[in-house]
């Protein structure tokens, strides 16, 4: 099994820039398959160039084990694991009731 399976990644390019995903498959040395269980379900993962991703030092072990066993995890499992990793890795998420930062003068 490839070392990046189950790893938390963030898109750095494309219209999904800034969106977190989990790696659910590796196509070759340039492309991986990512899913978030919401907009990108497990049965329809997105093919992303590795250069367009930021790889974080966090892995969803339960998703990794399911994929290693040849099972496809459910979308709810993927969302739960992704939310836990994002909360752990990035800290408290910014709430929607907070005002955006003022830029400029």
Rosetta silent file (secondary structure, phi, psi, omega in degrees, C-alpha in Angstrom):
SEQUENCE: XXXXXXXXXXXXXXXXXXXXXXXXXXXXXXXXXXXXXXXXXXXXXXXXXXXXXXXXXXXXXXXXXXXXXXXXXXXXXXXXXXXXXXXXXXXXXXXXXXXXXXXXX
SCORE:     score description
SCORE:     0.000 S_00000001
   1 L     0.000  139.465 -178.932    0.000    0.000    0.000 S_00000001
   2 L   -70.275  146.689 -175.638    1.248    3.464   -0.882 S_00000001
   3 L   -67.921  -21.232 -177.212    2.257    5.692    2.029 S_00000001
   4 L   -90.880   -1.869  177.432   -0.071    8.550    1.064 S_00000001
   5 L   -63.706  128.642 -179.225   -3.284    6.490    1.198 S_00000001
   6 L    83.672    3.674 -176.329   -5.532    8.017    3.874 S_00000001
   7 E   -82.683  144.261  175.615   -3.406   11.163    4.108 S_00000001
   8 E   -76.598  128.290  177.361   -4.925   14.597    4.647 S_00000001
   9 E  -132.526  157.554  174.571   -4.295   16.909    1.701 S_00000001
  10 E  -126.381  134.648  179.398   -5.412   20.400    0.751 S_00000001
  11 E   -72.645  132.766  178.118   -5.925   21.519   -2.806 S_00000001
  12 L  -111.250   -2.489  179.482   -3.682   24.408   -3.771 S_00000001
  13 L  -145.357  151.974  179.438   -4.860   24.840   -7.365 S_00000001
  14 L    99.913  178.653 -178.147   -8.130   24.737   -9.228 S_00000001
  15 L   -74.235   -9.631  175.120  -11.583   25.897   -8.282 S_00000001
  16 L   -96.724   19.465 -178.104  -11.461   23.652   -5.213 S_00000001
  17 L   -53.617  131.438  179.360   -8.410   25.548   -3.863 S_00000001
  18 L    89.659   -5.890 -177.345   -8.209   25.367   -0.065 S_00000001
  19 L   -85.403  131.468  177.809  -10.551   22.373    0.212 S_00000001
  20 E   -81.791  147.032  178.349   -9.358   19.440    2.343 S_00000001
  21 E  -141.191  168.557  167.755   -9.476   15.881    1.014 S_00000001
  22 E  -115.166  140.933  177.349   -8.261   12.422    1.906 S_00000001
  23 E   -76.720  122.965 -179.330   -6.181   10.421   -0.544 S_00000001
  24 E  -113.586   -3.600  178.321   -8.151    7.293   -1.465 S_00000001
  25 E  -169.570  157.579  177.746   -6.004    6.013   -4.322 S_00000001
  26 E  -123.881  123.142  179.777   -2.744    6.426   -6.212 S_00000001
  27 L   -86.238  -49.298  177.735   -2.765    6.254  -10.009 S_00000001
  28 L  -157.897 -160.008 -177.319    0.939    6.716  -10.722 S_00000001
  29 L   -77.281   -3.775  178.990    3.859    8.838   -9.569 S_00000001
  30 L  -114.638  -28.516 -171.912    2.053   12.068  -10.605 S_00000001
  31 E  -122.994  141.642  175.084   -1.640   11.585   -9.883 S_00000001
  32 E  -126.445  164.145  174.657   -3.699   10.569   -6.851 S_00000001
  33 E  -106.342  129.066 -178.947   -7.414   10.117   -6.253 S_00000001
  34 E  -123.437  151.157  178.268   -8.939   12.300   -3.526 S_00000001
  35 E  -148.324  155.344  176.542  -12.383   12.353   -1.946 S_00000001
  36 L  -124.902   -3.613  178.990  -14.146   14.220    0.841 S_00000001
  37 L    79.350   -1.175 -178.200  -17.388   12.233    1.113 S_00000001
  38 L  -118.465  -85.503  177.042  -19.440   15.331    0.318 S_00000001
  39 L   -74.568  -29.233  176.587  -18.859   16.993   -3.048 S_00000001
  40 L  -119.549   92.339  179.690  -16.473   14.202   -4.021 S_00000001
  41 L   -70.660  166.667 -176.662  -17.896   10.876   -2.817 S_00000001
  42 H   -63.763  -34.223 -178.706  -15.754    7.775   -2.474 S_00000001
  43 H   -80.321   -4.312  177.885  -17.291    6.150   -5.547 S_00000001
  44 H  -140.348   62.595 -176.357  -16.448    9.228   -7.687 S_00000001
  45 L   -70.225  159.559  179.596  -13.039   10.506   -6.474 S_00000001
  46 E   -93.937  134.695  175.479  -11.255   13.439   -8.085 S_00000001
  47 E   -85.322  122.654 -178.857   -8.013   12.882   -9.960 S_00000001
  48 E  -128.107  141.813  172.892   -5.469   15.471   -8.817 S_00000001
  49 E   -71.744  135.443 -178.608   -1.903   16.181   -9.806 S_00000001
  50 H   -60.978  -27.970  179.020    0.344   15.833   -6.746 S_00000001
  51 H   -68.513  -18.501 -178.640    1.901   19.202   -7.524 S_00000001
  52 H   -96.558   12.792 -179.025   -1.509   20.795   -6.955 S_00000001
  53 E  -125.191  148.919  170.287   -1.845   19.390   -3.441 S_00000001
  54 E  -104.225  119.319  179.742   -0.372   20.206   -0.045 S_00000001
  55 E   -91.624  123.442 -179.685    0.324   16.964    1.839 S_00000001
  56 E   -99.434  158.208 -179.817   -0.097   17.307    5.614 S_00000001
  57 E   -85.980   62.082  178.589    1.420   15.035    8.243 S_00000001
  58 E  -148.845  134.138 -179.465   -1.922   13.521    9.243 S_00000001
  59 E  -128.004  143.611  172.794   -3.496   10.217    8.247 S_00000001
  60 L   -90.084   99.263 -172.841   -6.974    8.757    8.809 S_00000001
  61 H   -63.849  -38.685 -178.465   -5.945    5.346   10.107 S_00000001
  62 H   -67.617  -38.094  177.226   -9.421    3.749    9.928 S_00000001
  63 H   -67.600  -41.522  178.999   -9.850    4.819    6.283 S_00000001
  64 H   -60.095  -43.676  179.976   -6.323    3.639    5.539 S_00000001
  65 H   -67.037  -39.915  178.911   -7.047    0.215    7.066 S_00000001
  66 H   -64.312  -42.962  179.584  -10.318   -0.154    5.162 S_00000001
  67 H   -67.365  -35.494  178.375   -8.641    0.698    1.861 S_00000001
  68 H   -67.065  -31.940  179.550   -5.755   -1.679    2.632 S_00000001
  69 L   -80.563   -3.383  179.325   -8.272   -4.476    3.251 S_00000001
  70 L    87.856    7.317  178.977   -9.825   -3.835   -0.153 S_00000001
  71 L   -94.314  148.918  175.783  -13.034   -2.351    1.264 S_00000001
  72 L   -96.337  120.819 -179.958  -14.450    0.954    0.121 S_00000001
  73 L   -68.007  155.720  177.702  -15.228    3.201    3.114 S_00000001
  74 L   -77.365  159.375  179.477  -18.605    4.897    3.295 S_00000001
  75 H   -64.395  -35.699  178.059  -19.022    8.595    2.626 S_00000001
  76 H   -65.406  -40.327  177.235  -20.159    9.200    6.210 S_00000001
  77 H   -62.975  -41.274 -179.898  -16.997    7.488    7.509 S_00000001
  78 H   -65.391  -44.042  178.843  -14.894    9.622    5.196 S_00000001
  79 H   -62.967  -42.045 -179.280  -16.604   12.857    6.288 S_00000001
  80 H   -64.432  -45.791 -179.783  -16.216   11.950    9.965 S_00000001
  81 H   -65.821  -40.873 -179.985  -12.522   11.090    9.599 S_00000001
  82 H   -65.810  -42.660  179.129  -11.848   14.197    7.512 S_00000001
  83 H   -62.913  -40.525  179.125  -13.601   16.488   10.014 S_00000001
  84 H   -65.406  -43.122  179.810  -11.607   14.998   12.899 S_00000001
  85 H   -66.689  -40.845  179.560   -8.300   15.404   11.048 S_00000001
  86 H   -64.488  -43.901  179.072   -9.071   18.975    9.990 S_00000001
  87 H   -63.762  -39.789 -179.592  -10.058   19.924   13.546 S_00000001
  88 H   -71.381  -43.054 -173.105   -6.932   18.263   14.953 S_00000001
  89 H   -80.978  -39.602 -175.571   -4.505   19.570   12.340 S_00000001
  90 H  -102.622   -4.000 -178.295   -5.834   23.091   11.752 S_00000001
  91 L    80.208 -159.519 -177.492   -7.382   23.777   15.158 S_00000001
  92 L   -64.208  132.044  177.371  -10.748   25.433   15.598 S_00000001
  93 L   -75.401  150.314  179.214  -12.483   26.120   12.323 S_00000001
  94 L   -72.358  129.170 -179.604  -13.542   29.670   11.669 S_00000001
  95 L   -73.244  161.118 -179.164  -17.244   30.091   12.356 S_00000001
  96 L   -80.025  -17.389 -178.930  -19.631   31.521    9.822 S_00000001
  97 L   -85.560   -6.252  176.895  -20.821   34.230   12.214 S_00000001
  98 L   -76.043  145.762  178.260  -17.375   35.822   12.420 S_00000001
  99 L   -78.278  143.641  177.776  -16.775   38.901   10.318 S_00000001
 100 L   -68.452  155.817  178.723  -14.166   38.556    7.572 S_00000001
 101 L   -65.811  142.650  178.247  -10.873   40.324    8.009 S_00000001
 102 L   -84.101  128.362  178.382  -10.777   43.825    6.600 S_00000001
 103 L  -111.215  145.016  178.405   -8.249   44.218    3.827 S_00000001
 104 L    87.162 -163.867 -168.969   -6.908   47.483    2.598 S_00000001
 105 L   -99.557    0.000    0.000   -7.319   50.900    4.077 S_00000001
